[in-house]
Short mmCIF file of C-alpha atoms in Angstrom, two decimals:
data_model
loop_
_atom_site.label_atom_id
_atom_site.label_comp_id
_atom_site.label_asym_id
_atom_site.label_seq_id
_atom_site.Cartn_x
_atom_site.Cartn_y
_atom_site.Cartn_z
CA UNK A 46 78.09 78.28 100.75
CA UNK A 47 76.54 81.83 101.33
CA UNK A 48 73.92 81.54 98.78
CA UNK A 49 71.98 78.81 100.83
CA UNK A 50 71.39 81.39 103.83
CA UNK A 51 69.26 84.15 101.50
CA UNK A 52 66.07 83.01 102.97
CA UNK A 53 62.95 84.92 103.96
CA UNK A 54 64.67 86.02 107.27
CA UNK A 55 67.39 87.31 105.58
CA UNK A 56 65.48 89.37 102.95
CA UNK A 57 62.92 90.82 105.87
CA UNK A 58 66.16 92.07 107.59
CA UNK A 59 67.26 93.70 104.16
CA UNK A 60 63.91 95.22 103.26
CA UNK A 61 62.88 96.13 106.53
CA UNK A 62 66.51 98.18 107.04
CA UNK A 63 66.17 99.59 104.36
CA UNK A 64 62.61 100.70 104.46
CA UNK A 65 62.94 102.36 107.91
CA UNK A 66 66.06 103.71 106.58
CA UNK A 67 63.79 105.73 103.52
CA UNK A 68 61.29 106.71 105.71
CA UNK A 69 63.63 108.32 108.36
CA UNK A 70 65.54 109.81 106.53
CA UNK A 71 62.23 111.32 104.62
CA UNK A 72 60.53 112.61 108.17
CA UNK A 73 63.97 114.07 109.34
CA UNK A 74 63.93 116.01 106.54
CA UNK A 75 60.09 117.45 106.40
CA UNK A 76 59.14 117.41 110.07
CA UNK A 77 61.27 116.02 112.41
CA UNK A 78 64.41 118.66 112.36
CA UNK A 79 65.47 118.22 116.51
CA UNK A 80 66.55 114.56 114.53
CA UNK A 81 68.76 116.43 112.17
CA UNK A 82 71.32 116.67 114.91
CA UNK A 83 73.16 120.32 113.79
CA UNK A 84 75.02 120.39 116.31
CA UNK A 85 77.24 117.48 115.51
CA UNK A 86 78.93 119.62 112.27
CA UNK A 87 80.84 121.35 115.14
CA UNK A 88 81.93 118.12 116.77
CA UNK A 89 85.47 117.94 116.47
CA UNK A 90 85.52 114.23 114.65
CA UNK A 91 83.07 115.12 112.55
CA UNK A 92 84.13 114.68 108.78
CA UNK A 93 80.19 115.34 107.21
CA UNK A 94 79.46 118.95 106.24
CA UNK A 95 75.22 118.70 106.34
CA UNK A 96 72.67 118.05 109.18
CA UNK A 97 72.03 114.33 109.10
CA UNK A 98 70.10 111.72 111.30
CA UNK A 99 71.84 109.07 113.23
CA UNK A 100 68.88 106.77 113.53
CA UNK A 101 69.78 104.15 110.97
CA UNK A 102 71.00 101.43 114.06
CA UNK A 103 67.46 101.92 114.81
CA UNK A 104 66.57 100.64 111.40
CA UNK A 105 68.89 98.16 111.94
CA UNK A 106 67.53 96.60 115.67
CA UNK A 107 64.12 96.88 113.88
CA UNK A 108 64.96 94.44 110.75
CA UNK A 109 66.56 92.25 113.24
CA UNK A 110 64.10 91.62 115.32
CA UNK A 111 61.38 92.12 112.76
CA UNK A 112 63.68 89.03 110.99
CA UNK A 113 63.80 86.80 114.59
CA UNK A 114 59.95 86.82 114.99
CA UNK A 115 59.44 85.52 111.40
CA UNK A 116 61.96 82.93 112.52
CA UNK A 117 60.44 81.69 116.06
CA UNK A 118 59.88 79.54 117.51
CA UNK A 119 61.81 77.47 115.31
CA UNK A 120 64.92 79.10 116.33
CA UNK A 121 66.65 78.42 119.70
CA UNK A 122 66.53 80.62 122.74
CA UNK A 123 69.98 82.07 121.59
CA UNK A 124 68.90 84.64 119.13
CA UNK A 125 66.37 85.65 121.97
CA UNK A 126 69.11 85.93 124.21
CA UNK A 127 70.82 88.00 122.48
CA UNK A 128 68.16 90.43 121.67
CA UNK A 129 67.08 91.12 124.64
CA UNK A 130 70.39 91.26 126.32
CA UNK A 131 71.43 93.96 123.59
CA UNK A 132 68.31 96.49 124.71
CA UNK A 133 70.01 98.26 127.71
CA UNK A 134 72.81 98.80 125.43
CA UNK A 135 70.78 99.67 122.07
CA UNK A 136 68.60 102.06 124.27
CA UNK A 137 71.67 104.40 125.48
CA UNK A 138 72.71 104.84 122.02
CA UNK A 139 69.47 105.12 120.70
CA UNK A 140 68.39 107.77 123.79
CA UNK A 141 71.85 109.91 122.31
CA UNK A 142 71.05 109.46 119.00
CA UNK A 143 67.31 111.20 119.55
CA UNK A 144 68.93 114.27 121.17
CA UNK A 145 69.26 113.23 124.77
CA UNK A 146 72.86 113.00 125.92
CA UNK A 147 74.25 109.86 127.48
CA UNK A 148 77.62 110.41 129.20
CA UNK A 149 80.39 108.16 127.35
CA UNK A 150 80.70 106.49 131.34
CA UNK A 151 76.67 105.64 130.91
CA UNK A 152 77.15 103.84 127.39
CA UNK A 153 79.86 101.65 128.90
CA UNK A 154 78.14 100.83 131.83
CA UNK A 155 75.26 99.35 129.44
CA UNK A 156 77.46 97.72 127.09
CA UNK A 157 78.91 95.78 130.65
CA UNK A 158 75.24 95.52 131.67
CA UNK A 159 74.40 93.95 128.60
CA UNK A 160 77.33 91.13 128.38
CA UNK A 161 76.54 90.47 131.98
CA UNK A 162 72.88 89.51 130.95
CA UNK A 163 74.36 86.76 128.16
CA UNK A 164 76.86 85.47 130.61
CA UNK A 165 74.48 85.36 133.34
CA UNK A 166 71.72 83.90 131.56
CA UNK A 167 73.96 82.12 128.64
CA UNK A 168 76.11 80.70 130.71
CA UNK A 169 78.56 81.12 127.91
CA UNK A 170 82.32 82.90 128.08
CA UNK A 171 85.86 82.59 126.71
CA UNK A 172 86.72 79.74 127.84
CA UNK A 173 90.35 78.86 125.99
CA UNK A 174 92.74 80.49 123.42
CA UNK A 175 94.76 77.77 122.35
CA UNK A 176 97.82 78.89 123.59
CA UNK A 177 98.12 76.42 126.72
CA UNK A 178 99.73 79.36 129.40
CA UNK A 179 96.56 81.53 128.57
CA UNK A 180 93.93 78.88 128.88
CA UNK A 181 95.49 77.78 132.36
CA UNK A 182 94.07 81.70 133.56
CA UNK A 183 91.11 81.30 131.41
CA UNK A 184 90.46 77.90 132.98
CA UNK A 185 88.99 80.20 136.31
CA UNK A 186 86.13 81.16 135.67
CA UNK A 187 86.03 84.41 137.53
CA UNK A 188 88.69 85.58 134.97
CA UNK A 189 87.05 83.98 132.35
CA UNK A 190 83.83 86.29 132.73
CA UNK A 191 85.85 89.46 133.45
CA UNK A 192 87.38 88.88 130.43
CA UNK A 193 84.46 87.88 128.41
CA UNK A 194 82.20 90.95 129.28
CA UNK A 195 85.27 93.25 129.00
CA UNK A 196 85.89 92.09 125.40
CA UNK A 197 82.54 92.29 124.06
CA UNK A 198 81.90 95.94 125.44
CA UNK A 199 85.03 96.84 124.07
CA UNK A 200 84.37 95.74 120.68
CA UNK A 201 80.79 97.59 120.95
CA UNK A 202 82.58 100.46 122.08
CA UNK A 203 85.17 100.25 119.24
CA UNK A 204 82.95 100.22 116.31
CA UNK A 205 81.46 103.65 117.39
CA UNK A 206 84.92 104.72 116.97
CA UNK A 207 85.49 103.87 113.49
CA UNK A 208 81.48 105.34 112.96
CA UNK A 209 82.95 108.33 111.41
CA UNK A 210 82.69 108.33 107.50
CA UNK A 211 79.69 107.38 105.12
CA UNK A 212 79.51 103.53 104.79
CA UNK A 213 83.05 102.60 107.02
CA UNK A 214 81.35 101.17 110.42
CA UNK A 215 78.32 99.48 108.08
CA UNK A 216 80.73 97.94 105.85
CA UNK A 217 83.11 96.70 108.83
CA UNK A 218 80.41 95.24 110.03
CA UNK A 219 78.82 93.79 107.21
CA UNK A 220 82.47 92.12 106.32
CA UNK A 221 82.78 90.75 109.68
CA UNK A 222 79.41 89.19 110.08
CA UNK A 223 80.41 87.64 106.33
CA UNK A 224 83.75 86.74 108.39
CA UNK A 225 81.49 84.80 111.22
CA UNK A 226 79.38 83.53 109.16
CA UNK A 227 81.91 81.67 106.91
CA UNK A 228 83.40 80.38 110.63
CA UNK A 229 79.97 79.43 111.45
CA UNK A 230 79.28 77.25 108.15
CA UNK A 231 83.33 75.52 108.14
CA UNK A 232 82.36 74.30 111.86
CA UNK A 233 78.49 73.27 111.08
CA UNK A 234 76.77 75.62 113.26
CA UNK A 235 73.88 76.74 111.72
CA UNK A 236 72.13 78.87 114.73
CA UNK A 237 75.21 81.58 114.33
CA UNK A 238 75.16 81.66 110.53
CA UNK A 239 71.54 82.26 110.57
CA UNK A 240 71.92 85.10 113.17
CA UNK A 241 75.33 86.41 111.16
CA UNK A 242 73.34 86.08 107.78
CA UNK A 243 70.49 88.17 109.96
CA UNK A 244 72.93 91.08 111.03
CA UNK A 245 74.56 90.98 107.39
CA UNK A 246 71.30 91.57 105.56
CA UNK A 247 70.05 94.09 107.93
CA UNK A 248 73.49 96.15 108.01
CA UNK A 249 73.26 95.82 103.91
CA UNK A 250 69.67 97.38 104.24
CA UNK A 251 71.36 100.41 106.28
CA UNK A 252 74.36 100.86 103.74
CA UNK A 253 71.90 101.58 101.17
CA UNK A 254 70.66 104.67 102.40
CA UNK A 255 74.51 105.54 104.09
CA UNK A 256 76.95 104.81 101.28
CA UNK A 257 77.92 106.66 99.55
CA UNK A 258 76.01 109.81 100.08
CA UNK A 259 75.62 109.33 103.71
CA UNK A 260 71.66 110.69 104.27
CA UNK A 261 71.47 108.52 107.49
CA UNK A 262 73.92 107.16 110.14
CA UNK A 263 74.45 104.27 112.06
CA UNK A 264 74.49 106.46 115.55
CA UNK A 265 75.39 105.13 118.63
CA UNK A 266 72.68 102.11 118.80
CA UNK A 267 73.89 100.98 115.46
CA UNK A 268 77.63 101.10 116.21
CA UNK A 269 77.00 99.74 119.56
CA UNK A 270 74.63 97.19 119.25
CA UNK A 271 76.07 95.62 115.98
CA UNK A 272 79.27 95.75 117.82
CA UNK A 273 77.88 94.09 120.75
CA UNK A 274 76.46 91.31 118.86
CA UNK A 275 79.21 90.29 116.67
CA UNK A 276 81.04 90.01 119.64
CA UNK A 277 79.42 87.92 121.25
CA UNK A 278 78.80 85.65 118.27
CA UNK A 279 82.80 85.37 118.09
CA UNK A 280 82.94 84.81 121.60
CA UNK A 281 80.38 81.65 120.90
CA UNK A 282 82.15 80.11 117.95
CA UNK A 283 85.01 80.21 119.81
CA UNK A 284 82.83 78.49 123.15
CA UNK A 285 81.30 76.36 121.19
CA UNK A 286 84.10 75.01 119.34
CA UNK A 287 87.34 74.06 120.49
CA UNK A 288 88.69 74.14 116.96
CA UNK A 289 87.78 77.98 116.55
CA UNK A 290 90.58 80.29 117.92
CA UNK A 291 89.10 83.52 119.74
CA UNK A 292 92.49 84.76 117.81
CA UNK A 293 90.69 84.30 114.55
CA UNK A 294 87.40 86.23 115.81
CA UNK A 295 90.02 88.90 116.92
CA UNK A 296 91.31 89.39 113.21
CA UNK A 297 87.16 89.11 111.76
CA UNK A 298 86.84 92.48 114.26
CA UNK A 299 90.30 93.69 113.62
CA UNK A 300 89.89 97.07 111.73
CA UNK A 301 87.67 98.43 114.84
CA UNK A 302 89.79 96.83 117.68
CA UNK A 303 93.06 98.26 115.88
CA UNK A 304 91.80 102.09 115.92
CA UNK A 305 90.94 101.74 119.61
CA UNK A 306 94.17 100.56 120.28
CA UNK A 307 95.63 103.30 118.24
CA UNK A 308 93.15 106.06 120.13
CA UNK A 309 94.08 104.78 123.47
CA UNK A 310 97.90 104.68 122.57
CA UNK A 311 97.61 108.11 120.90
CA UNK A 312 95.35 109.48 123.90
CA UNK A 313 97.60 108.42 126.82
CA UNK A 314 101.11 109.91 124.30
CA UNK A 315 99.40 113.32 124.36
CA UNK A 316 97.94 112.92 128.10
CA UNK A 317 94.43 113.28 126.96
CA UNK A 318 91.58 111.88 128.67
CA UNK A 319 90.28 108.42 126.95
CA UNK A 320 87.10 109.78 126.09
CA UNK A 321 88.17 112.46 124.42
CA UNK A 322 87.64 112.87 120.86
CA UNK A 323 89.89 113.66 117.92
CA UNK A 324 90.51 113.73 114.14
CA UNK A 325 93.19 111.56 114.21
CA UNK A 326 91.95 108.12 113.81
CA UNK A 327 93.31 106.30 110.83
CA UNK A 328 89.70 107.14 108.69
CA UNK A 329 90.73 110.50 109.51
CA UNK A 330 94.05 110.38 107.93
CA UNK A 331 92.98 108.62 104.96
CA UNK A 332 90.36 111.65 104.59
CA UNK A 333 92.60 114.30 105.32
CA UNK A 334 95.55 112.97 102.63
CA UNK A 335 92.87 112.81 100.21
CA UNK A 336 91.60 116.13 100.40
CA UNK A 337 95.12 117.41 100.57
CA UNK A 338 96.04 115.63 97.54
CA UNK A 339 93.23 115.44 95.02
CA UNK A 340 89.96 117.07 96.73
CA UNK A 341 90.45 119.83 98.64
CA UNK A 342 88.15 120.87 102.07
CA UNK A 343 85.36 122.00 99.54
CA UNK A 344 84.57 118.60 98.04
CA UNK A 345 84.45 116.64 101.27
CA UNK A 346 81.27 115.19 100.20
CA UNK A 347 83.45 113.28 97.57
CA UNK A 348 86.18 112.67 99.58
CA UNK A 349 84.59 111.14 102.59
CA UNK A 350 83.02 108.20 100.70
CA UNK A 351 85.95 107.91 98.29
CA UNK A 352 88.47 107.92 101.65
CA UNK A 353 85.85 104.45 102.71
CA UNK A 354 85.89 102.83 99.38
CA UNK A 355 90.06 103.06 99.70
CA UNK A 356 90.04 101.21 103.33
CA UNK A 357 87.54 98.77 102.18
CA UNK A 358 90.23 96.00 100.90
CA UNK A 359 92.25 97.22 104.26
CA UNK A 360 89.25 96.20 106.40
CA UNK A 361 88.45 92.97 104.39
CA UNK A 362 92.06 91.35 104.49
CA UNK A 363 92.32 90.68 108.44
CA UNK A 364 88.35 89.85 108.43
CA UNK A 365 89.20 86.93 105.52
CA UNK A 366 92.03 85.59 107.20
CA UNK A 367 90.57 84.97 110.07
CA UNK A 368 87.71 82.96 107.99
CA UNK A 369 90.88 80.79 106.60
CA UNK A 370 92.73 80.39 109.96
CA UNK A 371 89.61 79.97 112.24
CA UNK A 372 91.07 76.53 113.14
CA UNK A 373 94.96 77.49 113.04
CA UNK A 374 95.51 79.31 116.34
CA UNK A 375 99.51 80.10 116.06
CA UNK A 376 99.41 80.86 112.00
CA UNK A 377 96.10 83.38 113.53
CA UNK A 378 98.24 84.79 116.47
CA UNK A 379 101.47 85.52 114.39
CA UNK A 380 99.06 86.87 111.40
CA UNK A 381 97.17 89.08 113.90
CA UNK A 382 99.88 90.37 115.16
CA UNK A 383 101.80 90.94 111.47
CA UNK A 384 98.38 93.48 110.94
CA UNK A 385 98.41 95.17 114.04
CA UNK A 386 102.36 96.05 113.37
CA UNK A 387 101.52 97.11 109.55
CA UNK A 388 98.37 99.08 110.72
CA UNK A 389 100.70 101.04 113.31
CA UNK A 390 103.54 101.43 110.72
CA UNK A 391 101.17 102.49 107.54
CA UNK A 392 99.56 105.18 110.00
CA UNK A 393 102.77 107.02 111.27
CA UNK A 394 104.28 107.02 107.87
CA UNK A 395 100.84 108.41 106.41
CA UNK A 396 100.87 111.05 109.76
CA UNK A 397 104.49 112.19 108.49
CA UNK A 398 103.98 112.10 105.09
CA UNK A 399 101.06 114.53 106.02
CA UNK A 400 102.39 116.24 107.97
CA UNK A 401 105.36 116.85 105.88
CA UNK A 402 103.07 118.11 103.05
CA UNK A 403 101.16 120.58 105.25
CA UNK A 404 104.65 122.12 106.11
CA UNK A 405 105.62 122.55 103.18
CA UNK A 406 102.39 123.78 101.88
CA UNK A 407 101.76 121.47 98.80
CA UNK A 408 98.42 121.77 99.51
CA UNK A 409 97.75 123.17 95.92
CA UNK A 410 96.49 126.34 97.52
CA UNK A 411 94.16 124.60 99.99
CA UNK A 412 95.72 124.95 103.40
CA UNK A 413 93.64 125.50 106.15
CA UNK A 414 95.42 126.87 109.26
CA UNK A 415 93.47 125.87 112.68
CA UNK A 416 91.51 123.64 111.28
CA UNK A 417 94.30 121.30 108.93
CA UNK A 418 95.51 117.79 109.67
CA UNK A 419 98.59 120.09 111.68
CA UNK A 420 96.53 122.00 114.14
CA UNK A 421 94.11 118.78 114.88
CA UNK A 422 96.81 117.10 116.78
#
C-alpha cells in the first residue's frame, strides 16, 4: 500500500532534506558559528553536550516545498494552502532558531495565526467526533473553529516539547505521517497521502543527519511546522470523512499530545508558569534512568540516542492503532484513553523508581548533586 506513493515527489523531499541537512550542518561548522547556538548547552532541558544547529526544520520546509512545485499544478489548491498558511508559523521558529529570540507568547500567536489562515481560507474544521453529545457543540460553528485552531496550535506547540533528544520529534513525526497516511489510503483520499508521503520523506531526509549522532536539529520551525501540518491533515481526514474519528488522529499524535498534558499537569502541581521549562518530561526520564543505570553523565552522547531508540515502539503503538481504529470511534476513545492512563502510570513509577535509586545512591559512583534527576524537580 505504501510502496505505490515512492514517487519523484517523495524522493525530492528525501534528497532535498537531506542535502540541506549536509550542507548546514558543514557551514555551521566552518563559518557560520552565531548558528552553533552555545548557549543552548546551559538551557535547562537541554540533554546534548556539543554546540549544534537547529536549522534542520528549515531543511525540512525546503524539501517540502521544493517536492509541491515538482507536483503543481497537478495537485489541488490544498497542499498550497497549507504551505502558505504554515509560513507565519515556520518563520517564528525559524527567526529563534537563527539566533533571534521569539517570546514563547509570539510562537503561539503564529501557530493561531496560521490555523486561522486554513480555516479562513479552507473553510475546513472539526466538524463531529462521533460521540453524538459532542457533535451537538461541534455542530456550531463558532465552537467548531475555536476548537479547530486551538487543536492544531496545540499539537504544533506539543511536538517542540518532545524536540529534546537526537531523532525523538523526527521519528514521532515520521510515524505519524505513516499513521495518516495509512488513514488516508483505507478511506481513498489520495491528496492527503500524497502530502503525508511528502512530510514522511522529507522528515526521513532530516533523521539522517539527526539520528543517532544528532549534528543538526529540528528547531523550532521543524517542530512547529511539522506539527502544524499533521494537524491539520488529521483534522481533514476527519472533515472529510465521516467514517474517520478525530479520536483516531488523536492517538496517530498521541506521544506529543501526552507529554503536554503531562507538562501542563506537572507545571500547574508545582505552581510553575506554563512556559517554563524543565527536565522532567518523560524523554527526560527515560534519559536520566539510563544514565543512572548503565551510562553514566559522561557518555550522554550514547545515552541520548539509545534513551530514543527505547521509546520508539512506545511512540509507534498509539500511532498504529489509530491506523486500525480510524473508523471505530468508541474502540478509539476507550483505547486512547487506556494509553493516556498507562503513559501517566509508567512515568510516576519510573519518577519513583528514580528517585528511589538517587536516594539511595546506586548510582554506581555517578551521582551528581544539583544537577541529578533529584535536584531537577
Amino acid at each position: 500500500m505504501f510502496s505505490a506513493f515512492v514517487d519523484s515527489e517523495e524522493l525530492a523531499a528525501l534528497l532535498v532534506a537531506a542535502t540541506v541537512c549536509g550542507v548546514l550542518v558543514i557551514k555551521t561548522r566552518s563559518s557560520w558559528s552565531r548558528l552553533m547556538r552555545v548557549g543552548d548547552l546551559g538551557a535547562i532541558q537541554a540533554a546534548h553536550s556539543t554546540p549544534t544547529p537547529r536549522l534542520g526544520g528549515i531543511a525540512v520546509f525546503v524539501a517540502v516545498v521544493t517536492a509541491a512545485l515538482l507536483g503543481l499544478p497537478g495537485w489541488d489548491s490544498l497542499w498550497v494552502l497549507l504551505l502558505v498558511a504554515s509560513v507565519p508559523l515556520f518563520l517564528s521558529g525559524a527567526a529563534e532558531d537563527l539566533g533571534f529570540p521569539v517570546a514563547p507568547v509570539g510562537r503561539l500567536a503564529a501557530a493561531l495565526a496560521s490555523s486561522v489562515l486554513v480555516v479562513w481560507f479552507g473553510e475546513t474544521w472539526i466538524t463531529h467526533t462521533g460521540v453524538p453529545w459532542l457533535d451537538l457543540f461541534l455542530a456550531w460553528s463558532p465552537l467548531a473553529i475555536v476548537v479547530s485552531v486551538v487543536a492544531a496550535a496545540t499539537v504544533a506547540h506539543a511536538f517542540n516539547l518532545i524536540d529534546g533528544l537526537n531523532g525523538l520529534a523526527g521519528s514521532a513525526a515520521f510515524i505519524c505521517a505513516l499513521s495518516l497516511l495509512g488513514t488516508a489510503l483505507s478511506v481513498n483520499d489520495m491528496e492527503i497521502a500524497v502530502i503525508a508521503s511528502v512530510l514522511a520523506a522529507a522528515v526521513l531526509g532530516f533523521l539522517l543527519f539527526n539520528f543517532p549522532f544528532g549534528s543538526i536539529f529540528f528547531g523550532d520551525a521543524g517542530a512547529y511546522t511539522v506539527g502544524f501540518l499533521l494537524a491539520w491533515m488529521g483534522i481533514l481526514l476527519a472533515g472529510r470523512h465521516a467514517d474517520v474519528t478525530p479520536f483516531a488522529m488523536v492517538l496517530a499524535m498521541f506521544w506529543p499530545l501526552a507529554d503536554l498534558t503531562l507538562a501542563i499537569f506537572r507545571r500547574y502541581q508545582r505552581h510553575s508558569p506554563l512556559a517554563a521549562p524543565d527536565r522532567l518530561h518523560f524523554h527526560h526520564l527515560v534519559l536520566r534512568s539510563l544514565e543512572i543505570a548503565f551510562f553514566g553523565r559522561a557518555r550522554r552522547n550514547i545515552a541520548n540516542p539509545v534513551a530514543t531508540a527505547v521509546m520508539l515502539p512506545l511512540i509507534a503503538a498509539p500511532a498504529v492503532a489509530g491506523f486500525l481504529l480510524h473508523d471505530q470511534p468508541g474502540e478509539a476513545a476507550v483505547t486512547l484513553a487506556c494509553f493516556f492512563a498507562l503513559y501517566f502510570t509508567v512515568y510516576l513509577i519510573g519518577m519513583r523508581l528514580a528517585m528511589h535509586r538517587l536516594r539511595n545512591g546506586s548510582v554506581k559512583g555517578r551521582r551528581e548533586g544539583p544537577r541529578g534527576l533529584h535536584a531537577a524537580q
